[in-house]
PDB file of C-alpha atoms in Angstrom:
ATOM      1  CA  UNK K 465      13.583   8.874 -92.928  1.00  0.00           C
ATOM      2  CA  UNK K 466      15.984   9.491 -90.294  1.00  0.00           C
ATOM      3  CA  UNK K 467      14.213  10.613 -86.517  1.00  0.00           C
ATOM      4  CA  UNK K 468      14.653  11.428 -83.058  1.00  0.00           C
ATOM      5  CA  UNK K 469      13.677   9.025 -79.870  1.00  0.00           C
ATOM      6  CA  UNK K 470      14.311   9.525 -76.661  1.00  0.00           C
ATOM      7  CA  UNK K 471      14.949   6.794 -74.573  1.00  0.00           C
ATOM      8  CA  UNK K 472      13.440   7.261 -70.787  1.00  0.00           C
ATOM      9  CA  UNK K 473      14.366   4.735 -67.932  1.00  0.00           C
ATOM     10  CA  UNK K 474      13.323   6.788 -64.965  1.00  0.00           C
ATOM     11  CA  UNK K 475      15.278   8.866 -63.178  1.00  0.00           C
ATOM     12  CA  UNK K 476      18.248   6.849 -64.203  1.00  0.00           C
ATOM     13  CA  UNK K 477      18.831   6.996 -68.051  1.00  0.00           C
ATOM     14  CA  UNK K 478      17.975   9.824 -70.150  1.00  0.00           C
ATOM     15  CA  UNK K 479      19.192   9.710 -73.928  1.00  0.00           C
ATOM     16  CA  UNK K 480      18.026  10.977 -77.340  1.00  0.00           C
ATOM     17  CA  UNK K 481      18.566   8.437 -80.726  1.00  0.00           C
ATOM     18  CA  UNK K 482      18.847   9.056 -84.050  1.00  0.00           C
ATOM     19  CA  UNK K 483      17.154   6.139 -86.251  1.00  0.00           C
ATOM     20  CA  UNK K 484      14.725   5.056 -88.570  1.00  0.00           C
ATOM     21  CA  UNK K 485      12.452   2.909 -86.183  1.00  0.00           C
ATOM     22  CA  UNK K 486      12.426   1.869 -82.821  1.00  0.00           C
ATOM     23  CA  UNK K 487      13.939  -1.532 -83.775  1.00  0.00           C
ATOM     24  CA  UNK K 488      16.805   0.547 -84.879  1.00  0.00           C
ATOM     25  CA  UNK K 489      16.898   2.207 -81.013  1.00  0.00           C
ATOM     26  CA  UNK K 490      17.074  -0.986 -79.434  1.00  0.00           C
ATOM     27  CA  UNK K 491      19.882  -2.341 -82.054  1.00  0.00           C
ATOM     28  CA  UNK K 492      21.885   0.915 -80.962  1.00  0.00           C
ATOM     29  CA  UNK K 493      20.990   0.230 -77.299  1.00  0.00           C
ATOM     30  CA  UNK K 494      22.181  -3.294 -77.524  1.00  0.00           C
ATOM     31  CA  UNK K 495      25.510  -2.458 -79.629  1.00  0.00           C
ATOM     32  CA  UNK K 496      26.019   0.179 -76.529  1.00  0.00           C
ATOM     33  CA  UNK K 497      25.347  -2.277 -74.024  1.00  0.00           C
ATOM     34  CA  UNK K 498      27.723  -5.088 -75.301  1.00  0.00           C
ATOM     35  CA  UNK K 499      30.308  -2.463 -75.763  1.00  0.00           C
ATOM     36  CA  UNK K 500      30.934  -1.842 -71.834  1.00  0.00           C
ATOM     37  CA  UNK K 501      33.349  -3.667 -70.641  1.00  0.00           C
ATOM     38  CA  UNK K 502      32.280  -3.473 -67.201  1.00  0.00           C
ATOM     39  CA  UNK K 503      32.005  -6.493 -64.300  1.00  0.00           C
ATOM     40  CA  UNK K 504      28.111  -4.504 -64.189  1.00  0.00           C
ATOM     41  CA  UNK K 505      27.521  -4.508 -67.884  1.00  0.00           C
ATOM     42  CA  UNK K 506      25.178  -6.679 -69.798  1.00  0.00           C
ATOM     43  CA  UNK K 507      27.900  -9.239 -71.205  1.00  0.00           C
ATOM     44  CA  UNK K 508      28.610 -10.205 -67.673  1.00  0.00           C
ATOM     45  CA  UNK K 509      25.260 -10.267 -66.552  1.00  0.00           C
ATOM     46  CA  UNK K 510      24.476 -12.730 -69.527  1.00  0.00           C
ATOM     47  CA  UNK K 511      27.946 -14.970 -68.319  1.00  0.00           C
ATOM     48  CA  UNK K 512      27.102 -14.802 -64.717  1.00  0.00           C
ATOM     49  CA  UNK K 513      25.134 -18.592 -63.959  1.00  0.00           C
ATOM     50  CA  UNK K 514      24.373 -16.926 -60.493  1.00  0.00           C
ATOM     51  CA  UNK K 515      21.287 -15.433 -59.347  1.00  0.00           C
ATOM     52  CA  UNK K 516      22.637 -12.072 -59.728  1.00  0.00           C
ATOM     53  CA  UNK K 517      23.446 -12.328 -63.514  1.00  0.00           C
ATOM     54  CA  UNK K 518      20.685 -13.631 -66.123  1.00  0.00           C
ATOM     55  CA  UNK K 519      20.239 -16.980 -64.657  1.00  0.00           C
ATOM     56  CA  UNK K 520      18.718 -15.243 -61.770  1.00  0.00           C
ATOM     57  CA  UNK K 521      15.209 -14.085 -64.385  1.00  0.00           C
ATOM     58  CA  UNK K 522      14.633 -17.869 -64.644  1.00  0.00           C
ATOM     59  CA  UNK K 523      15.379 -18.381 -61.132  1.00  0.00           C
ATOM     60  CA  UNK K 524      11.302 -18.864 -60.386  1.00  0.00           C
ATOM     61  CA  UNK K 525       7.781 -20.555 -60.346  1.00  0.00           C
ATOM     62  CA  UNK K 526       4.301 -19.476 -60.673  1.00  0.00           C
ATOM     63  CA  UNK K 527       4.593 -18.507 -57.421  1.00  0.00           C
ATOM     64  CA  UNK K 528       7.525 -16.372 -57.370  1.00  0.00           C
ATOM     65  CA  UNK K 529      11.369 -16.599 -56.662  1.00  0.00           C
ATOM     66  CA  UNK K 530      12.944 -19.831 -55.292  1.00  0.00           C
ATOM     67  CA  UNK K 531      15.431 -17.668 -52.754  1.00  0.00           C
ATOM     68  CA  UNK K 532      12.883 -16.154 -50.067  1.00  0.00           C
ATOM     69  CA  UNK K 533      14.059 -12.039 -49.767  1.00  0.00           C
ATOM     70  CA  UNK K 534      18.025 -11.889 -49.053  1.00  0.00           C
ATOM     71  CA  UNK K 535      18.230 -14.597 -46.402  1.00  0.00           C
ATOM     72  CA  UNK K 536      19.269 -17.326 -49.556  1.00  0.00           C
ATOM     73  CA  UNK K 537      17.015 -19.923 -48.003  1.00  0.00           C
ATOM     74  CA  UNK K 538      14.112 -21.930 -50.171  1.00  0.00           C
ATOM     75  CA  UNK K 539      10.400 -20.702 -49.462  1.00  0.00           C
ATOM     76  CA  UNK K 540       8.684 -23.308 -47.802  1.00  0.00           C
ATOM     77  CA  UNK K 541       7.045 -25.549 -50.593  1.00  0.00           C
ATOM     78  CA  UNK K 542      10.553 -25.907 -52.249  1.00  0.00           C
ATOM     79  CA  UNK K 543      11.959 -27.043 -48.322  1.00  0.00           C
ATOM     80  CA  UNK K 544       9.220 -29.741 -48.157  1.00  0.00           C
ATOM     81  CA  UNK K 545      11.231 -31.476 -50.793  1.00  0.00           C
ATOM     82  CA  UNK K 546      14.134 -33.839 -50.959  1.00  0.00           C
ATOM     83  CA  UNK K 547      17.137 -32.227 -52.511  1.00  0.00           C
ATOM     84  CA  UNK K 548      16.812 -34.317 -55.319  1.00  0.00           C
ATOM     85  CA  UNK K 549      13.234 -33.476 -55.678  1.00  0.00           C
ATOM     86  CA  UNK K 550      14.018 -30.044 -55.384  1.00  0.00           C
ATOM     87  CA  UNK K 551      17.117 -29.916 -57.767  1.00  0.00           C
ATOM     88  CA  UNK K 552      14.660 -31.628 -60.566  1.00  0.00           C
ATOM     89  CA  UNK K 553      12.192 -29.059 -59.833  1.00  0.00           C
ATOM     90  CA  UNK K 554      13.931 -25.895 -59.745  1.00  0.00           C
ATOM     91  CA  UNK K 555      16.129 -27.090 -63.065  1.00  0.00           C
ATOM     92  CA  UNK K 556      12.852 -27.836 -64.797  1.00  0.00           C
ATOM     93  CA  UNK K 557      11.870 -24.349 -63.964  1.00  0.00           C
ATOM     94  CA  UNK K 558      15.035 -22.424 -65.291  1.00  0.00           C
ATOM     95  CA  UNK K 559      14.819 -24.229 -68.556  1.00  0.00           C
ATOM     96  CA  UNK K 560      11.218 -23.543 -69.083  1.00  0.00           C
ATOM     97  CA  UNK K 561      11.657 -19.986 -67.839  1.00  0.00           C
ATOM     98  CA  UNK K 562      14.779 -19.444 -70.315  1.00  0.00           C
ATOM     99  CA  UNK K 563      12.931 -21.061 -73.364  1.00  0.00           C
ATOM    100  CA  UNK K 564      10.009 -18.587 -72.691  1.00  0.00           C
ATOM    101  CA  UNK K 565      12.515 -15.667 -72.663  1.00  0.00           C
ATOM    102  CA  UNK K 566      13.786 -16.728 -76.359  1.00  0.00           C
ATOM    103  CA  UNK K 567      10.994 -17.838 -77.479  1.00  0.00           C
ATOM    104  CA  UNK K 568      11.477 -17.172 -81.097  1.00  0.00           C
ATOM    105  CA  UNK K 569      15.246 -18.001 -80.808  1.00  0.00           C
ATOM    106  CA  UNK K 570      14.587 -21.537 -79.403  1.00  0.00           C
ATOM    107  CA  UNK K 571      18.423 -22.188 -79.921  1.00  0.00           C
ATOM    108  CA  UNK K 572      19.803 -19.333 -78.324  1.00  0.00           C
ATOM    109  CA  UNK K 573      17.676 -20.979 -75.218  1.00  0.00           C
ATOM    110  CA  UNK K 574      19.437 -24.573 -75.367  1.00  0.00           C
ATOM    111  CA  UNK K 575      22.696 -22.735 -76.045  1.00  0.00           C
ATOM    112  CA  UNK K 576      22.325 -21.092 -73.032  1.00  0.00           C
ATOM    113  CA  UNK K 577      21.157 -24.067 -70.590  1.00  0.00           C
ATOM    114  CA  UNK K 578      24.119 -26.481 -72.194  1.00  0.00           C
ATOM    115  CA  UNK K 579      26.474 -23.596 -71.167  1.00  0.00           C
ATOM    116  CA  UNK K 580      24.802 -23.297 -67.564  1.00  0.00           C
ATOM    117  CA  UNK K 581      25.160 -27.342 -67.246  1.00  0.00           C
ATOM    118  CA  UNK K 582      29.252 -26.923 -68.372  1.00  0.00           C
ATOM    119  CA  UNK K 583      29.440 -24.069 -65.876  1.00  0.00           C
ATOM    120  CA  UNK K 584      27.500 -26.153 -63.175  1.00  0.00           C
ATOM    121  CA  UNK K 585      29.773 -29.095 -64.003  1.00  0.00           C
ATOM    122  CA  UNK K 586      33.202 -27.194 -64.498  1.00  0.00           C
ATOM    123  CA  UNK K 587      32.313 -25.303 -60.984  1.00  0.00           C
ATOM    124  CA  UNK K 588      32.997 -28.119 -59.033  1.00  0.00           C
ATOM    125  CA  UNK K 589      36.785 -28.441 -59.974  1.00  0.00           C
ATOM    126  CA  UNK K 590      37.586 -24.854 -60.595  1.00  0.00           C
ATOM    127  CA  UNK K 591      36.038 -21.960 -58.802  1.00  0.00           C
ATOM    128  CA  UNK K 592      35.072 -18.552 -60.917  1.00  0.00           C
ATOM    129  CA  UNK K 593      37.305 -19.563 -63.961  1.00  0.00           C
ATOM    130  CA  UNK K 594      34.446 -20.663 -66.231  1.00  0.00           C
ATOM    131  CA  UNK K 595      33.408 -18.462 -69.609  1.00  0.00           C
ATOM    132  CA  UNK K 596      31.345 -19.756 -71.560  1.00  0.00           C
ATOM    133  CA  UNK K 597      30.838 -19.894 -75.252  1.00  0.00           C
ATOM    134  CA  UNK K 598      28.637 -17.615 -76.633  1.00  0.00           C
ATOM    135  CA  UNK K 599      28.632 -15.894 -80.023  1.00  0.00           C
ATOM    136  CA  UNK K 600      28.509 -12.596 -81.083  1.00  0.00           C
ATOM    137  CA  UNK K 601      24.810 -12.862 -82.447  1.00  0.00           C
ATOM    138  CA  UNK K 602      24.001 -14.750 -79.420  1.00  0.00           C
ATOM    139  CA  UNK K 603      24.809 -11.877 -76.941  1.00  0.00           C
ATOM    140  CA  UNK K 604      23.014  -9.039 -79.468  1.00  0.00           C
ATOM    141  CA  UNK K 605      19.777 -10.983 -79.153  1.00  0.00           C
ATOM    142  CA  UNK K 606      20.182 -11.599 -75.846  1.00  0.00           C
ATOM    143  CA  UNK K 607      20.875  -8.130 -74.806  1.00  0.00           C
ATOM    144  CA  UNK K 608      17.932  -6.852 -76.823  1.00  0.00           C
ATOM    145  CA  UNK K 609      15.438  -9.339 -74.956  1.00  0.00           C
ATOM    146  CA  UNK K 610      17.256  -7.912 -71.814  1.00  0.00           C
ATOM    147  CA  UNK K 611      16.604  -4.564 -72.660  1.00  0.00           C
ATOM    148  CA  UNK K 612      12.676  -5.136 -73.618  1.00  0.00           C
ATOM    149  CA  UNK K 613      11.774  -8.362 -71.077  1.00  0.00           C
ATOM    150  CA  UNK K 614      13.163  -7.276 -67.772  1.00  0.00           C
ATOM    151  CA  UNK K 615      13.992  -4.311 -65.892  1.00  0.00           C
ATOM    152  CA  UNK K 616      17.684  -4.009 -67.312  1.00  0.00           C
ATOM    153  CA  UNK K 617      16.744   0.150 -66.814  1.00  0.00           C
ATOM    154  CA  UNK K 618      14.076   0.066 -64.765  1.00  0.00           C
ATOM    155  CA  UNK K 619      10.537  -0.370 -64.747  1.00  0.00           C
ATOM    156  CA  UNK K 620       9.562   2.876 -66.930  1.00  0.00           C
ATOM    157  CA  UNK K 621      11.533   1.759 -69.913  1.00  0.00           C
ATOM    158  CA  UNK K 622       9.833   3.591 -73.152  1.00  0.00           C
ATOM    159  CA  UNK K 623      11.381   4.675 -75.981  1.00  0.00           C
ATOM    160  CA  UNK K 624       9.537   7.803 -77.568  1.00  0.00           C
ATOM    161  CA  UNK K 625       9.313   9.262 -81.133  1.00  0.00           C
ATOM    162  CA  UNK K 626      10.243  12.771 -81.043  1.00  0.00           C
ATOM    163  CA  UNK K 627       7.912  14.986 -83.668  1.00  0.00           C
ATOM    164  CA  UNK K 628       7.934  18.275 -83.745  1.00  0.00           C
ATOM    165  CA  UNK K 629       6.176  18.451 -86.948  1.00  0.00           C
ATOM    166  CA  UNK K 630       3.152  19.929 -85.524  1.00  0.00           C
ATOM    167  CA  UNK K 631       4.735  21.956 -82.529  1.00  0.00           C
ATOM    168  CA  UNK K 632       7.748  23.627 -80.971  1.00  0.00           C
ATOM    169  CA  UNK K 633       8.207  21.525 -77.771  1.00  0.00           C
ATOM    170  CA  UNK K 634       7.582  17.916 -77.194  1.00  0.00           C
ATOM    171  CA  UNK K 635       7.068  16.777 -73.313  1.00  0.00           C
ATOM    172  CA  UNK K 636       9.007  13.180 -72.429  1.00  0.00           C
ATOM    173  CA  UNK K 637       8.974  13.696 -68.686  1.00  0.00           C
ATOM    174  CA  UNK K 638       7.738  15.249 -66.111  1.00  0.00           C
ATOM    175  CA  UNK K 639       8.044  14.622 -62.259  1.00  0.00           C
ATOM    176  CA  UNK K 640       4.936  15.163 -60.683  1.00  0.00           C
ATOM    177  CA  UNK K 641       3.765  15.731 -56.963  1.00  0.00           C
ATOM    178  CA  UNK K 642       2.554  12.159 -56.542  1.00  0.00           C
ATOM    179  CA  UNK K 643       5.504  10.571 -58.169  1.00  0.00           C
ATOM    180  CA  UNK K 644       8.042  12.693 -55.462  1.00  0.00           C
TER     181      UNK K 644
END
């Protein structure tokens, strides 16, 4: 049976599905996602190897980022180390970090890091000319796990059933006192 969500990010994305399920929502999220063609949309924020585009979620350690606020400098127990000490580390990092984010899609995760390692090595001849590879299926997963693992819109992501079996109105947001 066909229903209404509304999917809340805040004070920055408001929009009302219609769908069988919630996985359905996020399958019609994702589809809208990979269909901007924006430099700001979730395609290029999968391409981009930077710290600004997905690389940048598996830029970290337990003990938080490896770029110290927005002065681009290690913290200080990644300084203590020799460059290739530090290289080793921080790549060991990214590729556990990006095999946690796929976990069940442990090839989408490899795909992804053999990419990053022809971007890394085709970025030393040719500056910003690199694409890489990726399928169709690849980016749909990808931008689903975007949409549920990080804060693609924000931290109060929820996706809510709307039933007005029982009642005229349904609440999905209110601003209150505190919150202003």
């Amino acid at each position: 049976m066909t229903k209404l969500f509304a999917i809340n990010a805040g004070m920055s994305f408001f929009a009302v599905a219609k769908a069988e399920n919630e996985k359905e929502v996020l399958t019609i999220l994702a589809n809208r996602e990979l269909e901007e063609k924006e430099d700001f949309g979730i395609r290029s924020h999968i391409d981009d190897f930077s710290i600004e585009g997905l690389y940048g979620d598996f830029f970290h350690d337990e003990k938080g980022l490896f770029i110290e606020g927005h002065i681009l400098d290690y913290p200080r127990h990644i300084r203590k180390m020799s460059t290739k000490e530090r290289d080793t580390y921080i790549q060991s990092h990214v590729e556990k970090n990006a095999r946690n984010f796929w976990g069940d899609h442990p090839f989408y995760a490899e795909l992804y890091l053999r990419e990053f390692k022809r971007c890394k090595a085709v970025g030393k001849e040719v500056e910003n000319t690199f694409r890489p590879h990726f399928s169709d299926e690849f980016y749909f997963v990808t931008a689903k796990l975007i949409i549920t693992e990080t804060d693609w819109y924000g931290e109060d992501f929820r996706i809510i059933e709307i039933d007005l079996t029982d009642r005229n109105y349904q609440l999905i947001f209110e601003l209150t006192l505190e919150e202003y």
